[in-house]
PDB file of C-alpha atoms in Angstrom:
ATOM      1  CA  MET T  11       0.000   0.000   0.000  1.00 42.00           C
ATOM      2  CA  ASN T  12       1.265   3.437  -0.878  1.00 45.00           C
ATOM      3  CA  LYS T  13       1.058   5.863   2.041  1.00 48.00           C
ATOM      4  CA  LYS T  14      -0.566   8.349  -0.356  1.00 75.00           C
ATOM      5  CA  ASP T  15      -3.513   6.019  -0.810  1.00 92.00           C
ATOM      6  CA  PHE T  16      -6.593   7.461   0.847  1.00 96.00           C
ATOM      7  CA  TYR T  17      -9.197   5.720   2.967  1.00 97.00           C
ATOM      8  CA  GLY T  18     -12.509   6.465   4.610  1.00 97.00           C
ATOM      9  CA  VAL T  19     -12.933   5.776   8.335  1.00 97.00           C
ATOM     10  CA  ARG T  20     -16.484   5.170   9.529  1.00 95.00           C
ATOM     11  CA  LEU T  21     -17.077   6.394  13.099  1.00 95.00           C
ATOM     12  CA  ASN T  22     -19.890   7.411  15.401  1.00 92.00           C
ATOM     13  CA  ASN T  23     -21.036  10.963  14.805  1.00 91.00           C
ATOM     14  CA  TYR T  24     -20.573  12.956  18.012  1.00 89.00           C
ATOM     15  CA  PHE T  25     -22.004  16.086  16.375  1.00 88.00           C
ATOM     16  CA  SER T  26     -25.592  14.999  16.812  1.00 81.00           C
ATOM     17  CA  PRO T  27     -28.117  15.396  19.635  1.00 73.00           C
ATOM     18  CA  SER T  28     -27.614  12.926  22.451  1.00 63.00           C
ATOM     19  CA  ILE T  29     -30.954  11.292  21.638  1.00 59.00           C
ATOM     20  CA  CYS T  30     -29.679  10.353  18.152  1.00 61.00           C
ATOM     21  CA  SER T  31     -27.155   7.816  16.889  1.00 70.00           C
ATOM     22  CA  ASN T  32     -25.644   8.102  13.432  1.00 80.00           C
ATOM     23  CA  GLN T  33     -22.360   7.766  11.607  1.00 87.00           C
ATOM     24  CA  LYS T  34     -19.785  10.064  10.087  1.00 94.00           C
ATOM     25  CA  MET T  35     -17.003   9.465   7.592  1.00 96.00           C
ATOM     26  CA  TYR T  36     -13.500  10.777   8.155  1.00 97.00           C
ATOM     27  CA  PHE T  37     -10.623  10.339   5.716  1.00 98.00           C
ATOM     28  CA  GLY T  38      -6.868  10.010   5.492  1.00 97.00           C
ATOM     29  CA  THR T  39      -3.828   7.888   4.771  1.00 97.00           C
ATOM     30  CA  LEU T  40      -2.944   4.827   6.808  1.00 96.00           C
ATOM     31  CA  ASP T  41      -0.443   6.986   8.706  1.00 96.00           C
ATOM     32  CA  ASN T  42      -3.237   9.451   9.532  1.00 97.00           C
ATOM     33  CA  ILE T  43      -5.477   6.616  10.721  1.00 97.00           C
ATOM     34  CA  ARG T  44      -2.670   5.198  12.829  1.00 96.00           C
ATOM     35  CA  ALA T  45      -2.136   8.611  14.479  1.00 96.00           C
ATOM     36  CA  PHE T  46      -5.865   8.723  15.199  1.00 97.00           C
ATOM     37  CA  THR T  47      -5.935   5.263  16.787  1.00 95.00           C
ATOM     38  CA  GLU T  48      -2.872   6.094  18.889  1.00 94.00           C
ATOM     39  CA  SER T  49      -4.631   9.233  20.160  1.00 94.00           C
ATOM     40  CA  LEU T  50      -7.742   7.381  21.314  1.00 92.00           C
ATOM     41  CA  GLY T  51      -8.365   7.326  25.016  1.00 81.00           C
ATOM     42  CA  LYS T  52      -9.079   4.253  27.072  1.00 80.00           C
ATOM     43  CA  GLY T  53     -12.353   2.395  27.012  1.00 78.00           C
ATOM     44  CA  GLU T  54     -14.027  -0.536  25.301  1.00 75.00           C
ATOM     45  CA  HIS T  55     -15.078   1.429  22.202  1.00 78.00           C
ATOM     46  CA  SER T  56     -11.539   2.764  21.711  1.00 87.00           C
ATOM     47  CA  TYR T  57     -10.218  -0.780  22.000  1.00 91.00           C
ATOM     48  CA  THR T  58     -12.614  -2.067  19.325  1.00 93.00           C
ATOM     49  CA  ILE T  59     -11.473   0.642  16.893  1.00 94.00           C
ATOM     50  CA  ARG T  60      -7.788  -0.110  17.474  1.00 94.00           C
ATOM     51  CA  ASN T  61      -8.465  -3.828  17.206  1.00 94.00           C
ATOM     52  CA  ALA T  62     -10.359  -3.403  13.915  1.00 96.00           C
ATOM     53  CA  PHE T  63      -7.506  -1.299  12.518  1.00 96.00           C
ATOM     54  CA  GLU T  64      -4.912  -3.906  13.442  1.00 96.00           C
ATOM     55  CA  ARG T  65      -7.060  -6.612  11.858  1.00 96.00           C
ATOM     56  CA  TYR T  66      -7.313  -4.487   8.710  1.00 96.00           C
ATOM     57  CA  LEU T  67      -3.523  -4.066   8.576  1.00 96.00           C
ATOM     58  CA  SER T  68      -3.198  -7.843   8.957  1.00 97.00           C
ATOM     59  CA  GLY T  69      -5.232  -8.364   5.790  1.00 96.00           C
ATOM     60  CA  GLU T  70      -8.827  -8.428   7.032  1.00 97.00           C
ATOM     61  CA  ALA T  71     -10.250  -5.858   4.610  1.00 95.00           C
ATOM     62  CA  GLU T  72     -13.768  -6.289   6.022  1.00 95.00           C
ATOM     63  CA  ALA T  73     -12.750  -5.612   9.642  1.00 96.00           C
ATOM     64  CA  THR T  74     -15.726  -4.130  11.485  1.00 94.00           C
ATOM     65  CA  HIS T  75     -16.511  -2.256  14.668  1.00 93.00           C
ATOM     66  CA  GLU T  76     -19.721  -0.952  16.211  1.00 90.00           C
ATOM     67  CA  VAL T  77     -21.100   2.251  14.688  1.00 89.00           C
ATOM     68  CA  ALA T  78     -24.566   3.486  15.655  1.00 82.00           C
ATOM     69  CA  TYR T  79     -25.191   0.150  17.391  1.00 84.00           C
ATOM     70  CA  ILE T  80     -24.477  -2.064  14.378  1.00 90.00           C
ATOM     71  CA  GLN T  81     -21.294  -3.697  13.078  1.00 93.00           C
ATOM     72  CA  GLN T  82     -19.873  -1.774  10.111  1.00 92.00           C
ATOM     73  CA  LYS T  83     -16.609  -1.717   8.182  1.00 94.00           C
ATOM     74  CA  LEU T  84     -13.997   0.535   9.770  1.00 95.00           C
ATOM     75  CA  ILE T  85     -12.081   1.370   6.574  1.00 96.00           C
ATOM     76  CA  GLU T  86     -13.092   1.846   2.941  1.00 95.00           C
ATOM     77  CA  ASN T  87     -10.985   2.639  -0.120  1.00 94.00           C
ATOM     78  CA  ILE T  88     -11.332   6.226  -1.334  1.00 94.00           C
ATOM     79  CA  GLU T  89     -10.206   7.791  -4.616  1.00 95.00           C
ATOM     80  CA  LEU T  90      -7.801  10.676  -4.046  1.00 96.00           C
ATOM     81  CA  ILE T  91      -7.995  13.182  -6.911  1.00 96.00           C
ATOM     82  CA  ALA T  92      -5.918  16.173  -5.760  1.00 96.00           C
ATOM     83  CA  GLU T  93      -4.093  17.581  -2.747  1.00 96.00           C
ATOM     84  CA  GLY T  94      -3.169  21.061  -1.612  1.00 96.00           C
ATOM     85  CA  GLU T  95      -2.335  23.246   1.355  1.00 97.00           C
ATOM     86  CA  VAL T  96      -3.364  26.756   2.372  1.00 97.00           C
ATOM     87  CA  LYS T  97      -2.394  29.069   5.228  1.00 97.00           C
ATOM     88  CA  LEU T  98      -4.954  31.254   6.947  1.00 97.00           C
ATOM     89  CA  GLY T  99      -4.279  34.374   8.976  1.00 97.00           C
ATOM     90  CA  GLN T 100      -6.022  35.749  12.022  1.00 97.00           C
ATOM     91  CA  SER T 101      -9.777  35.494  11.654  1.00 95.00           C
ATOM     92  CA  ALA T 102     -13.094  35.267  13.487  1.00 93.00           C
ATOM     93  CA  TRP T 103     -16.367  33.578  12.603  1.00 95.00           C
ATOM     94  CA  GLU T 104     -19.675  32.375  14.020  1.00 94.00           C
ATOM     95  CA  PHE T 105     -20.233  28.645  14.411  1.00 95.00           C
ATOM     96  CA  LEU T 106     -23.696  27.195  15.038  1.00 94.00           C
ATOM     97  CA  ASN T 107     -23.483  24.284  17.436  1.00 90.00           C
ATOM     98  CA  VAL T 108     -25.619  21.149  17.205  1.00 87.00           C
ATOM     99  CA  TRP T 109     -28.441  22.983  19.003  1.00 87.00           C
ATOM    100  CA  TYR T 110     -28.173  25.908  16.517  1.00 88.00           C
ATOM    101  CA  HIS T 111     -26.824  28.267  19.151  1.00 91.00           C
ATOM    102  CA  PRO T 112     -24.004  30.594  18.017  1.00 91.00           C
ATOM    103  CA  GLN T 113     -20.517  29.948  19.299  1.00 91.00           C
ATOM    104  CA  TYR T 114     -18.120  32.768  18.459  1.00 93.00           C
ATOM    105  CA  MET T 115     -14.678  31.657  17.319  1.00 95.00           C
ATOM    106  CA  GLU T 116     -11.275  33.305  16.859  1.00 95.00           C
ATOM    107  CA  MET T 117      -7.881  32.012  15.810  1.00 97.00           C
ATOM    108  CA  ASP T 118      -4.413  33.434  15.313  1.00 97.00           C
ATOM    109  CA  SER T 119      -3.628  31.376  12.215  1.00 98.00           C
ATOM    110  CA  ALA T 120      -4.053  27.962  10.632  1.00 98.00           C
ATOM    111  CA  VAL T 121      -2.349  25.607   8.218  1.00 98.00           C
ATOM    112  CA  VAL T 122      -4.892  23.514   6.337  1.00 98.00           C
ATOM    113  CA  LYS T 123      -4.135  20.459   4.220  1.00 98.00           C
ATOM    114  CA  MET T 124      -6.809  19.803   1.598  1.00 98.00           C
ATOM    115  CA  ALA T 125      -7.751  16.642  -0.258  1.00 97.00           C
ATOM    116  CA  LEU T 126     -10.183  16.336  -3.139  1.00 97.00           C
ATOM    117  CA  ILE T 127     -11.707  12.865  -2.960  1.00 97.00           C
ATOM    118  CA  LYS T 128     -14.428  10.799  -4.574  1.00 96.00           C
ATOM    119  CA  TYR T 129     -16.653   8.941  -2.155  1.00 93.00           C
ATOM    120  CA  GLU T 130     -19.822   7.098  -3.212  1.00 90.00           C
ATOM    121  CA  GLU T 131     -20.129   9.098  -6.465  1.00 90.00           C
ATOM    122  CA  ARG T 132     -19.767  12.326  -4.468  1.00 94.00           C
ATOM    123  CA  TYR T 133     -16.867  14.754  -4.808  1.00 97.00           C
ATOM    124  CA  LEU T 134     -15.708  16.127  -1.489  1.00 98.00           C
ATOM    125  CA  ARG T 135     -13.120  18.627  -0.328  1.00 98.00           C
ATOM    126  CA  ALA T 136     -11.784  17.285   2.953  1.00 98.00           C
ATOM    127  CA  ILE T 137      -9.470  19.207   5.255  1.00 98.00           C
ATOM    128  CA  LYS T 138      -6.943  18.422   7.970  1.00 98.00           C
ATOM    129  CA  ALA T 139      -6.345  21.612   9.931  1.00 98.00           C
ATOM    130  CA  SER T 140      -3.756  22.783  12.427  1.00 98.00           C
ATOM    131  CA  VAL T 141      -5.139  25.832  14.237  1.00 98.00           C
ATOM    132  CA  ARG T 142      -3.036  28.139  16.382  1.00 98.00           C
ATOM    133  CA  GLY T 143      -4.598  30.146  19.203  1.00 97.00           C
ATOM    134  CA  LEU T 144      -8.144  28.824  18.851  1.00 97.00           C
ATOM    135  CA  ARG T 145     -10.527  30.716  21.161  1.00 95.00           C
ATOM    136  CA  THR T 146     -14.267  30.797  21.808  1.00 94.00           C
ATOM    137  CA  CYS T 147     -16.987  32.655  23.664  1.00 90.00           C
ATOM    138  CA  VAL T 148     -20.784  32.744  23.666  1.00 80.00           C
ATOM    139  CA  ASP T 149     -21.061  36.545  23.636  1.00 76.00           C
ATOM    140  CA  ILE T 150     -19.438  38.429  20.766  1.00 68.00           C
ATOM    141  CA  ASN T 151     -19.287  41.581  22.916  1.00 71.00           C
ATOM    142  CA  ARG T 152     -17.090  40.032  25.603  1.00 67.00           C
ATOM    143  CA  LEU T 153     -13.723  41.608  26.286  1.00 61.00           C
ATOM    144  CA  LYS T 154     -10.717  40.000  24.629  1.00 65.00           C
ATOM    145  CA  GLU T 155      -9.348  38.675  27.918  1.00 63.00           C
ATOM    146  CA  GLU T 156     -12.655  36.888  28.565  1.00 77.00           C
ATOM    147  CA  TRP T 157     -12.361  34.612  25.535  1.00 88.00           C
ATOM    148  CA  ILE T 158     -11.550  30.991  26.350  1.00 91.00           C
ATOM    149  CA  GLU T 159      -8.506  29.401  24.735  1.00 93.00           C
ATOM    150  CA  LEU T 160      -9.254  25.879  23.523  1.00 95.00           C
ATOM    151  CA  SER T 161      -6.517  23.432  24.366  1.00 93.00           C
ATOM    152  CA  GLU T 162      -7.970  20.066  25.463  1.00 90.00           C
ATOM    153  CA  GLY T 163     -11.103  18.285  26.625  1.00 90.00           C
ATOM    154  CA  PHE T 164     -12.781  18.326  23.204  1.00 94.00           C
ATOM    155  CA  TRP T 165     -16.288  16.855  23.069  1.00 93.00           C
ATOM    156  CA  GLY T 166     -16.165  15.370  19.579  1.00 93.00           C
ATOM    157  CA  HIS T 167     -15.061  11.855  18.716  1.00 94.00           C
ATOM    158  CA  PRO T 168     -12.043  10.817  20.820  1.00 94.00           C
ATOM    159  CA  GLY T 169      -8.750  10.866  18.928  1.00 95.00           C
ATOM    160  CA  VAL T 170      -9.912  13.077  16.062  1.00 97.00           C
ATOM    161  CA  LEU T 171      -8.415  16.221  17.597  1.00 97.00           C
ATOM    162  CA  SER T 172      -5.153  16.619  19.497  1.00 97.00           C
ATOM    163  CA  SER T 173      -3.250  19.621  20.815  1.00 97.00           C
ATOM    164  CA  THR T 174       0.272  20.724  21.590  1.00 97.00           C
ATOM    165  CA  LYS T 175       1.673  23.817  23.275  1.00 95.00           C
ATOM    166  CA  ASP T 176       4.031  26.118  21.387  1.00 94.00           C
ATOM    167  CA  GLY T 177       5.381  28.714  23.782  1.00 92.00           C
ATOM    168  CA  GLU T 178       2.351  30.225  25.494  1.00 91.00           C
ATOM    169  CA  THR T 179      -0.091  29.262  22.738  1.00 95.00           C
ATOM    170  CA  TYR T 180      -1.858  26.003  21.996  1.00 97.00           C
ATOM    171  CA  ILE T 181      -2.132  24.463  18.542  1.00 98.00           C
ATOM    172  CA  VAL T 182      -5.191  22.271  18.010  1.00 98.00           C
ATOM    173  CA  TYR T 183      -4.908  19.879  15.076  1.00 98.00           C
ATOM    174  CA  SER T 184      -6.938  17.116  13.464  1.00 98.00           C
ATOM    175  CA  ASN T 185      -5.507  13.642  13.016  1.00 98.00           C
ATOM    176  CA  LEU T 186      -7.957  12.831  10.220  1.00 98.00           C
ATOM    177  CA  TYR T 187      -9.406  14.725   7.254  1.00 98.00           C
ATOM    178  CA  MET T 188     -12.972  16.002   7.617  1.00 98.00           C
ATOM    179  CA  LYS T 189     -15.543  16.685   4.911  1.00 98.00           C
ATOM    180  CA  GLU T 190     -15.650  20.454   4.393  1.00 98.00           C
ATOM    181  CA  LYS T 191     -17.455  20.884   1.043  1.00 98.00           C
ATOM    182  CA  GLU T 192     -19.302  18.794  -1.513  1.00 97.00           C
ATOM    183  CA  TYR T 193     -19.489  19.319  -5.276  1.00 97.00           C
ATOM    184  CA  ALA T 194     -21.911  18.032  -7.879  1.00 95.00           C
ATOM    185  CA  THR T 195     -19.295  17.025 -10.470  1.00 96.00           C
ATOM    186  CA  LYS T 196     -15.598  16.330 -10.757  1.00 96.00           C
ATOM    187  CA  GLU T 197     -15.218  19.310 -13.092  1.00 97.00           C
ATOM    188  CA  GLU T 198     -16.781  21.673 -10.573  1.00 97.00           C
ATOM    189  CA  ALA T 199     -14.688  20.209  -7.762  1.00 97.00           C
ATOM    190  CA  LEU T 200     -11.431  20.673  -9.667  1.00 97.00           C
ATOM    191  CA  ALA T 201     -12.378  24.211 -10.715  1.00 97.00           C
ATOM    192  CA  LYS T 202     -13.205  25.285  -7.155  1.00 97.00           C
ATOM    193  CA  PHE T 203     -10.738  23.184  -5.157  1.00 97.00           C
ATOM    194  CA  TYR T 204      -8.325  26.078  -4.559  1.00 94.00           C
ATOM    195  CA  THR T 205     -10.668  29.038  -5.026  1.00 95.00           C
ATOM    196  CA  ASP T 206     -13.589  28.267  -2.698  1.00 96.00           C
ATOM    197  CA  GLU T 207     -13.224  29.946   0.677  1.00 96.00           C
ATOM    198  CA  LEU T 208     -12.373  27.513   3.460  1.00 96.00           C
ATOM    199  CA  CYS T 209     -14.796  26.977   6.314  1.00 96.00           C
ATOM    200  CA  LEU T 210     -13.577  25.528   9.624  1.00 98.00           C
ATOM    201  CA  ASP T 211     -17.026  24.611  10.922  1.00 97.00           C
ATOM    202  CA  CYS T 212     -16.328  20.904  10.336  1.00 97.00           C
ATOM    203  CA  PHE T 213     -13.307  21.296  12.636  1.00 98.00           C
ATOM    204  CA  CYS T 214     -15.498  22.978  15.274  1.00 97.00           C
ATOM    205  CA  GLU T 215     -17.910  20.044  15.152  1.00 96.00           C
ATOM    206  CA  ASP T 216     -15.240  17.889  16.820  1.00 96.00           C
ATOM    207  CA  VAL T 217     -14.324  20.653  19.233  1.00 96.00           C
ATOM    208  CA  PHE T 218     -17.840  20.882  20.676  1.00 94.00           C
ATOM    209  CA  GLY T 219     -19.570  17.592  19.768  1.00 91.00           C
ATOM    210  CA  ASN T 220     -23.112  17.691  21.130  1.00 83.00           C
ATOM    211  CA  GLY T 221     -22.126  19.845  24.112  1.00 70.00           C
TER     212      GLY T 221
END
């Protein structure tokens, strides 16, 4: 297997109301998936994911784990069409959480890896972001010193996000690629891959989960 081969990883969707159970696809190389499994916390569900991944690496292509209360394949082959990388400067935006309440976000900067992939006849732009100085508050009029720096304790799927401290600032980064945009055709996807404005809401989904 070439490490540039891309795969889909089927996991429980933590960005859904607690009364619901559904699934979500993440993406990446085998190295990305390995980093994700190594970042999982303890617990029976984490063990089943790691175990399914090891079985897959041993040749069991149909290795399953429990997703939304049924056994489903952990990994699927994905067609990688294009890759890229962009750097974002300081910015602020409004993110609507799973309950449609606004969560105000700020960041100092970000480096975002992009992948254009084909999944089930759909063309997706997926991103793997590394965000420096990520902050949040629930009131846009709060003073700057009242914003909360996000560094750990994320409420999304375990292992998807990690963090490291650089000086006095935290960098929050994703171990897997997340679906950020969807296009109707391959031609449209290729035309807009670099030009469409990036949205980090998919990243925020794994920051806040259903909290």
